[in-house]
XYZ file of N, CA and C in Angstrom:
489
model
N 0.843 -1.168 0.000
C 0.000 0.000 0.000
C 0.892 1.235 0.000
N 0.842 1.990 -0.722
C 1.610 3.122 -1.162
C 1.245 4.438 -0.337
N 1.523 4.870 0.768
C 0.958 6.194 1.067
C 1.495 7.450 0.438
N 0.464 8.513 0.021
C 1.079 9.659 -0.549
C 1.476 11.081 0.193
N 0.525 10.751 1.854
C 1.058 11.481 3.080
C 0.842 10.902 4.316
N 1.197 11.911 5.200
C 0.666 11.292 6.635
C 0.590 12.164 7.359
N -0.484 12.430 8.049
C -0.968 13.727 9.171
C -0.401 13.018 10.462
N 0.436 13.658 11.061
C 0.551 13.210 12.230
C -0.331 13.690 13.948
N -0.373 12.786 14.886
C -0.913 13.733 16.069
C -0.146 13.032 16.975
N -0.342 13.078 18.009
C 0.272 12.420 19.459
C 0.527 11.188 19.178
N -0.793 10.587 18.945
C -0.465 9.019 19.144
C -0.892 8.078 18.408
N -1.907 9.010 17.255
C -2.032 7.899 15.688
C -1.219 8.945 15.107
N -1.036 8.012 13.696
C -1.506 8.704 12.407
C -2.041 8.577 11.724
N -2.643 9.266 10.722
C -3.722 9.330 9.242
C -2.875 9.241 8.294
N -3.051 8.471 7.343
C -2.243 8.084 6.481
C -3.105 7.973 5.355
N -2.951 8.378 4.188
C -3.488 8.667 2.935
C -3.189 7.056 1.539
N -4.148 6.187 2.033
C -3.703 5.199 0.591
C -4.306 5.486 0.122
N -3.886 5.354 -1.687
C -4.554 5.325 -3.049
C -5.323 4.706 -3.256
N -6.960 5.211 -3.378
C -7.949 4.567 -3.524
C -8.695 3.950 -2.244
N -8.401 4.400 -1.292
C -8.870 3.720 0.126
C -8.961 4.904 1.283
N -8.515 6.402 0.917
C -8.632 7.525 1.541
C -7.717 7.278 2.806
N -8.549 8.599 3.593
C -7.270 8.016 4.874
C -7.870 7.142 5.847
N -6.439 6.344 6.728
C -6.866 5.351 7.691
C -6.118 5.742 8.161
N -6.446 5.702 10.138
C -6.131 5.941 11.331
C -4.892 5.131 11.588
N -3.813 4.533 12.085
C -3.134 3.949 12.187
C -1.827 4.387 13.608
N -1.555 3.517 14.185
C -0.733 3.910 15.216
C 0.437 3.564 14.697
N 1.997 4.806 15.257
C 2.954 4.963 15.001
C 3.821 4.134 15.121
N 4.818 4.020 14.113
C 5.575 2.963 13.959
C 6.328 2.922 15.493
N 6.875 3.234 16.202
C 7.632 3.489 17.433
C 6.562 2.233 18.200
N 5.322 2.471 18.122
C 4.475 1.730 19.092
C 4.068 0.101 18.827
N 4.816 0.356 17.420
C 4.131 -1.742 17.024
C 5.010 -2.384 17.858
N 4.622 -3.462 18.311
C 5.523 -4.741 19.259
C 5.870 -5.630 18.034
N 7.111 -5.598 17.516
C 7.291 -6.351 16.281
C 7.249 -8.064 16.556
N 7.385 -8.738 17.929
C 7.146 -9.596 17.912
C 5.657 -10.292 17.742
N 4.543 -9.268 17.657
C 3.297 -9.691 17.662
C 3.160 -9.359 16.291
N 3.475 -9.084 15.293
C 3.584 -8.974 14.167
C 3.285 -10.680 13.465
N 2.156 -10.769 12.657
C 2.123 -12.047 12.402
C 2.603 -12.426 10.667
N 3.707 -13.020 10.466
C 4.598 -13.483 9.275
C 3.428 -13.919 8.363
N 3.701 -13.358 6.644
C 2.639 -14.107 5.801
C 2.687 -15.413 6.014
N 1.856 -15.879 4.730
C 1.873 -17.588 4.931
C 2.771 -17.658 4.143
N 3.360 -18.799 4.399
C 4.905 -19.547 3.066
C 4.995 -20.327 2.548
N 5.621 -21.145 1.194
C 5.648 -21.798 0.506
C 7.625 -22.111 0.456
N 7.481 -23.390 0.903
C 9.287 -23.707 0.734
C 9.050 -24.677 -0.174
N 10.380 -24.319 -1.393
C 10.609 -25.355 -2.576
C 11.974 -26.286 -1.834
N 11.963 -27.497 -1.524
C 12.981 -27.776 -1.056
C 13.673 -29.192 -1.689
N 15.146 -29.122 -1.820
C 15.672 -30.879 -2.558
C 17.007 -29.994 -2.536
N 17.288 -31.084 -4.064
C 18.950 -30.349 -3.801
C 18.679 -29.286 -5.333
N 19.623 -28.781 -5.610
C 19.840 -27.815 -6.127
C 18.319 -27.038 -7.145
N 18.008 -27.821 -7.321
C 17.247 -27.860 -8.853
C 15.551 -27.281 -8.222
N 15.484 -26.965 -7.101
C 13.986 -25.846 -7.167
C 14.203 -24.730 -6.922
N 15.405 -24.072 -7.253
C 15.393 -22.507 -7.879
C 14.780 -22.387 -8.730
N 14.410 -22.804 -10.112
C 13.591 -22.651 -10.568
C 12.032 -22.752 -10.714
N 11.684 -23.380 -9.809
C 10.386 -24.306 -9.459
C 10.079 -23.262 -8.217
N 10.720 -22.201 -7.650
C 10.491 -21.397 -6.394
C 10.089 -20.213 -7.442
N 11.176 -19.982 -8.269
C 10.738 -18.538 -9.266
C 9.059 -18.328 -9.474
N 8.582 -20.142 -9.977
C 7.505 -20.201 -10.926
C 6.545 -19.757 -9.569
N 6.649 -20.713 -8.637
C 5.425 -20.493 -7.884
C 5.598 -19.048 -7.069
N 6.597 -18.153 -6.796
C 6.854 -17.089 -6.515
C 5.895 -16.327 -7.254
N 5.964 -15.956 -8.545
C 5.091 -15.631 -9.494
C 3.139 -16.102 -9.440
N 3.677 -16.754 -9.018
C 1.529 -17.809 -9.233
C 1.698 -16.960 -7.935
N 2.437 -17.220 -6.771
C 1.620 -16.878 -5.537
C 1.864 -14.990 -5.208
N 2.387 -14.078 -6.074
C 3.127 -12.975 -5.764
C 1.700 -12.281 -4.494
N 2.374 -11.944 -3.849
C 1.274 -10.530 -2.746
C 0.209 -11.980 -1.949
N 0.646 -13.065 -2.330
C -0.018 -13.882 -1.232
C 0.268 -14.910 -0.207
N 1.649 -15.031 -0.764
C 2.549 -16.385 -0.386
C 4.026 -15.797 0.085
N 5.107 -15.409 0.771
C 6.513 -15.965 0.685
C 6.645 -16.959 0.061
N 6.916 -17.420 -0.925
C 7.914 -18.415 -1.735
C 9.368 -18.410 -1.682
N 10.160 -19.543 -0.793
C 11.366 -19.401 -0.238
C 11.651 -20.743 -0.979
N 13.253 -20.379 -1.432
C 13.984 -21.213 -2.067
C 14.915 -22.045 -1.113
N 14.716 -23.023 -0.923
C 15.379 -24.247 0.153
C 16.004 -24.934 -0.483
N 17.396 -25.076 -1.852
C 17.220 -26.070 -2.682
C 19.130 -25.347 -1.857
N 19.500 -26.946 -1.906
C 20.897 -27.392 -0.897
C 21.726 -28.121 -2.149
N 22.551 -27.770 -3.196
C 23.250 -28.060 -4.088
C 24.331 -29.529 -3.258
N 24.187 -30.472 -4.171
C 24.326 -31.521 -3.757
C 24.241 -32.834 -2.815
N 22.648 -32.394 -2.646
C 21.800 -33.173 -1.377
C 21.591 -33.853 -2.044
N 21.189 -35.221 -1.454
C 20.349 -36.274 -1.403
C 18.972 -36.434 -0.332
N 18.198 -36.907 -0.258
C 17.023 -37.219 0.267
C 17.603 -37.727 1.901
N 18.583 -38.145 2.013
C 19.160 -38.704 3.436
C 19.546 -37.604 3.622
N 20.661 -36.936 3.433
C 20.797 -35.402 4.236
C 19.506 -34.195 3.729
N 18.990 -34.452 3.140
C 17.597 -33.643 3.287
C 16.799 -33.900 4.264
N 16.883 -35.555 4.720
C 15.785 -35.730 5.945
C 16.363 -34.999 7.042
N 18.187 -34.893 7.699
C 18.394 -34.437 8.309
C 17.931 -32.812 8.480
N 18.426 -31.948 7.550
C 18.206 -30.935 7.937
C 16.896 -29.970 7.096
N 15.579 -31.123 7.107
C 14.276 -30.410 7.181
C 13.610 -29.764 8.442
N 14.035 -30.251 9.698
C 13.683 -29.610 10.760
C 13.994 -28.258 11.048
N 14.833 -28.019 9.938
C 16.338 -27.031 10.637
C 15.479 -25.825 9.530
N 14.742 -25.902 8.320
C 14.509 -25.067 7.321
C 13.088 -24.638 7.508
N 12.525 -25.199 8.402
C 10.779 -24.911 8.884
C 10.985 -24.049 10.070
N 10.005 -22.918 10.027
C 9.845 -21.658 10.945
C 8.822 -22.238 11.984
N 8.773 -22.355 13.094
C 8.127 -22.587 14.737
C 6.427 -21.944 13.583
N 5.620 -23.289 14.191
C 4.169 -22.607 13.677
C 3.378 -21.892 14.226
N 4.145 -21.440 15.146
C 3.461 -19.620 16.198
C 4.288 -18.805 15.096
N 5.482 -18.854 14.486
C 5.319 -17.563 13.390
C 4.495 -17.278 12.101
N 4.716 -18.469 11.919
C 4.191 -18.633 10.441
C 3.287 -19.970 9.929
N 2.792 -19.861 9.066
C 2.075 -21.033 8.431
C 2.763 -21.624 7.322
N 3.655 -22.602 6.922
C 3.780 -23.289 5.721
C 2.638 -23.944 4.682
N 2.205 -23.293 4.139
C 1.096 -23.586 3.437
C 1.372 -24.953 2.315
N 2.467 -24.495 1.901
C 2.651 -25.899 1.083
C 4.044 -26.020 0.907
N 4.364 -27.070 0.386
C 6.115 -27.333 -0.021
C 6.197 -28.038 -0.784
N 7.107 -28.031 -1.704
C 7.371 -28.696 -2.826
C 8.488 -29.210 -2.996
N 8.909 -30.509 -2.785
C 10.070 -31.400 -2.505
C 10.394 -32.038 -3.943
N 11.841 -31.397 -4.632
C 12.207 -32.180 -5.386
C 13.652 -33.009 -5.019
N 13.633 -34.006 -5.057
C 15.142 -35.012 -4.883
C 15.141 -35.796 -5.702
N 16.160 -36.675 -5.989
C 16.065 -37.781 -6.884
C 16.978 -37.476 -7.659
N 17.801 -36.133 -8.202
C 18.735 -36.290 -9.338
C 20.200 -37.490 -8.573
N 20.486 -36.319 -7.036
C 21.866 -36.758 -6.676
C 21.672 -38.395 -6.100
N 20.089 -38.508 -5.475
C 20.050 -39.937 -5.572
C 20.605 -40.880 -6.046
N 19.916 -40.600 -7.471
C 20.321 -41.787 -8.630
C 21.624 -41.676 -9.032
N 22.415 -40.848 -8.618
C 24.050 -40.987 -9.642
C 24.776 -42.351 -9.323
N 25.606 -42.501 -9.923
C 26.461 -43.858 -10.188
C 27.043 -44.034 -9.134
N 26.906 -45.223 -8.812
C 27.509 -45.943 -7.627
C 29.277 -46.214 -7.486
N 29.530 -45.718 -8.815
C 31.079 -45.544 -9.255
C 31.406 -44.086 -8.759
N 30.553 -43.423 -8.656
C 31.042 -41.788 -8.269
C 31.708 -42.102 -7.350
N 32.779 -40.944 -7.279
C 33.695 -40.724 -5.738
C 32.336 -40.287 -4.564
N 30.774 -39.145 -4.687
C 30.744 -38.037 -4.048
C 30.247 -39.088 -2.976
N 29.783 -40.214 -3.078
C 28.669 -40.957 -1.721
C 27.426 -40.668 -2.110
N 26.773 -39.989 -2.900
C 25.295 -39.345 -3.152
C 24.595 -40.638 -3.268
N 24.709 -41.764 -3.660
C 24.038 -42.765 -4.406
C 23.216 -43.541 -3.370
N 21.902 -43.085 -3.365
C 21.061 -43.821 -2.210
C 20.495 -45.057 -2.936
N 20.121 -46.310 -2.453
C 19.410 -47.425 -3.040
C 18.188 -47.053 -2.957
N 17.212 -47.476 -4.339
C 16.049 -47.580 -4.705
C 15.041 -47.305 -3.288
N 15.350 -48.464 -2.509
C 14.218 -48.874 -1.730
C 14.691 -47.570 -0.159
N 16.021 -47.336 -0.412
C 16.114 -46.210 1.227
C 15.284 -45.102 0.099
N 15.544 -45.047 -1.221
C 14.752 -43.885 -1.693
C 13.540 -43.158 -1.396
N 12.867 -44.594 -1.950
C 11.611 -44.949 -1.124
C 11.262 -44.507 0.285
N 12.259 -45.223 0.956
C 11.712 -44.708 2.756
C 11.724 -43.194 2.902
N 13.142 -42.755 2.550
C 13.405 -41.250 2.340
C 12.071 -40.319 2.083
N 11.439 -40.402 0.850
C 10.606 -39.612 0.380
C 9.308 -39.734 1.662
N 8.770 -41.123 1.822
C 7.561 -41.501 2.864
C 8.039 -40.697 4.160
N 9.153 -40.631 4.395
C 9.389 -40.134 5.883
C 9.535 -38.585 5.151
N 10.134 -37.899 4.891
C 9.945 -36.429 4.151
C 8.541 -35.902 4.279
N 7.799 -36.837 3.346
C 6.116 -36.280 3.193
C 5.689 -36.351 4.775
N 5.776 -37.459 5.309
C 4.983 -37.577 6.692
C 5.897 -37.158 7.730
N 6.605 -35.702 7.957
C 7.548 -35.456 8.829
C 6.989 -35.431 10.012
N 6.906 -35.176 10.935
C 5.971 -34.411 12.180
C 6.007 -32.683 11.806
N 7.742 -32.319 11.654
C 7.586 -30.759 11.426
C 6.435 -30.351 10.395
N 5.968 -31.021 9.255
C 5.265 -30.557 8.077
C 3.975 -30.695 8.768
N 4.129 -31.915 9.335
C 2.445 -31.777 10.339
C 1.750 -31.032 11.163
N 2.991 -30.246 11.880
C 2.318 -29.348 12.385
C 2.119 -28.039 11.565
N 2.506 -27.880 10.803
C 2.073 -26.989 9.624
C 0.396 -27.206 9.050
N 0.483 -28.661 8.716
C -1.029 -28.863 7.984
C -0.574 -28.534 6.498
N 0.552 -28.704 6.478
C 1.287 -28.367 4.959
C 0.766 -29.563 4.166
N 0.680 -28.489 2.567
C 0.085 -29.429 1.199
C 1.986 -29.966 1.053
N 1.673 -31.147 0.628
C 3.039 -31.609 -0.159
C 3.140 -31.703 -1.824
N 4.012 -31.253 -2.324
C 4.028 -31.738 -3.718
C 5.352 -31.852 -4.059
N 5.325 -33.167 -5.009
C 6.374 -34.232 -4.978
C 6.679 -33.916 -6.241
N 7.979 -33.710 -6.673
C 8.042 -32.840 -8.103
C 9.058 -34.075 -8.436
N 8.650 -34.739 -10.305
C 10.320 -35.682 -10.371
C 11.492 -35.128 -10.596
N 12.525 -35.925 -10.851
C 13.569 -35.063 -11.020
C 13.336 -35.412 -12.930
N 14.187 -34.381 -13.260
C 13.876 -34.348 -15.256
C 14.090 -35.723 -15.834
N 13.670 -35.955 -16.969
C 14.435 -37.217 -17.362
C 15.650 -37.307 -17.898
N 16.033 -38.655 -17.979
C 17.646 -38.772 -17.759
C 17.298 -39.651 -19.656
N 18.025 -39.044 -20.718
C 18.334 -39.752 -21.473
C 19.762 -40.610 -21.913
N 18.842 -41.896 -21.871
C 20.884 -43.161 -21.096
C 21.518 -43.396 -22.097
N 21.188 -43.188 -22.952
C 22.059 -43.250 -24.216
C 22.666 -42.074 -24.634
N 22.510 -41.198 -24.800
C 23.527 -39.872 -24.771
C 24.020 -39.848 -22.797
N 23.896 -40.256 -22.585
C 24.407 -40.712 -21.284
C 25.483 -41.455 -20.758
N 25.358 -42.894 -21.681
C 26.505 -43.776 -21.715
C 26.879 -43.169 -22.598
N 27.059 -42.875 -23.434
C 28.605 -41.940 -24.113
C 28.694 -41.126 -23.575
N 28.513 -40.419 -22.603
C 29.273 -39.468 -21.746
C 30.037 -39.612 -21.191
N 29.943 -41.093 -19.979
C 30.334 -41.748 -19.345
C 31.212 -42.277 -20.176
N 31.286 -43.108 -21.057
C 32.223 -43.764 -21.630
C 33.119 -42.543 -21.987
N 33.361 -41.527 -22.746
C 33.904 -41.021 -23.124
C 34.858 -40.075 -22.063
């Protein structure tokens, strides 16, 4: 809301928005910023790859949502389970309205890699079930959405590898 003045007195002020005339309002000096209540939020979270997937819904949700980018460049779903507790705000500040969990690229890499990323199929599995059903997301009442990771074409693939 854009004000174009403000009348001051003792202990409000009148403040002039566009299209809404003036409203009474008490002085900034007097808000208790801890009673201040945080919008609702939207965390895109995995490893690297929902920066873009935060942009989009940033956009769908603009002036209604925080849309916060949680994406941890070279996670897997096992150190994602660890530190999801650590990326959710206490639900006396805020509401997580929804989250959008992508993992699965650093998952699947080759079991030949030096990095360790390479989780088996079936911990995959557990990974994601325990993610969706955290307790932290529960007390939110958070929507989940399970995004895949892109597809992998294996034949321009194995010649990569080979080469």
């Amino acid at each position: 809301m854009a004000s174009t003045r403000a009348l001051h007195s003792s202990s409000r002020s009148l403040v002039y928005f566009k299209g809404r005339g003036l409203r009474s309002v008490p002085p900034v000096w007097s808000l208790d910023i801890r009673t201040i209540q945080q919008p609702a939020a939207g965390i895109c979270f995995g490893s690297s790859a929902p920066r873009s997937i935060s942009d989009l819904y940033g956009i769908a949700y603009i002036r209604r949502l925080d849309v916060v980018n949680r994406g941890f460049s070279g996670f897997n779903t096992t150190q994602g389970l660890k530190i999801l507790p650590n990326i959710l705000p206490d639900p006396s500040q805020t509401r997580v309205r929804f989250m959008a969990i992508l993992f699965g690229s650093n998952d699947a890499c080759f079991a030949s890699c030096p990095n360790g990323q390479l989780v088996p199929l079936e911990q995959y599995k557990k990974n994601l079930v325990s993610l969706v059903n955290h307790p932290a997301l529960q007390a939110h009442g958070t929507r989940v959405i399970l995004v895949t990771p892109p597809p992998v074409e294996e034949r321009r693939l194995e010649h990569r590898v080979k080469s």
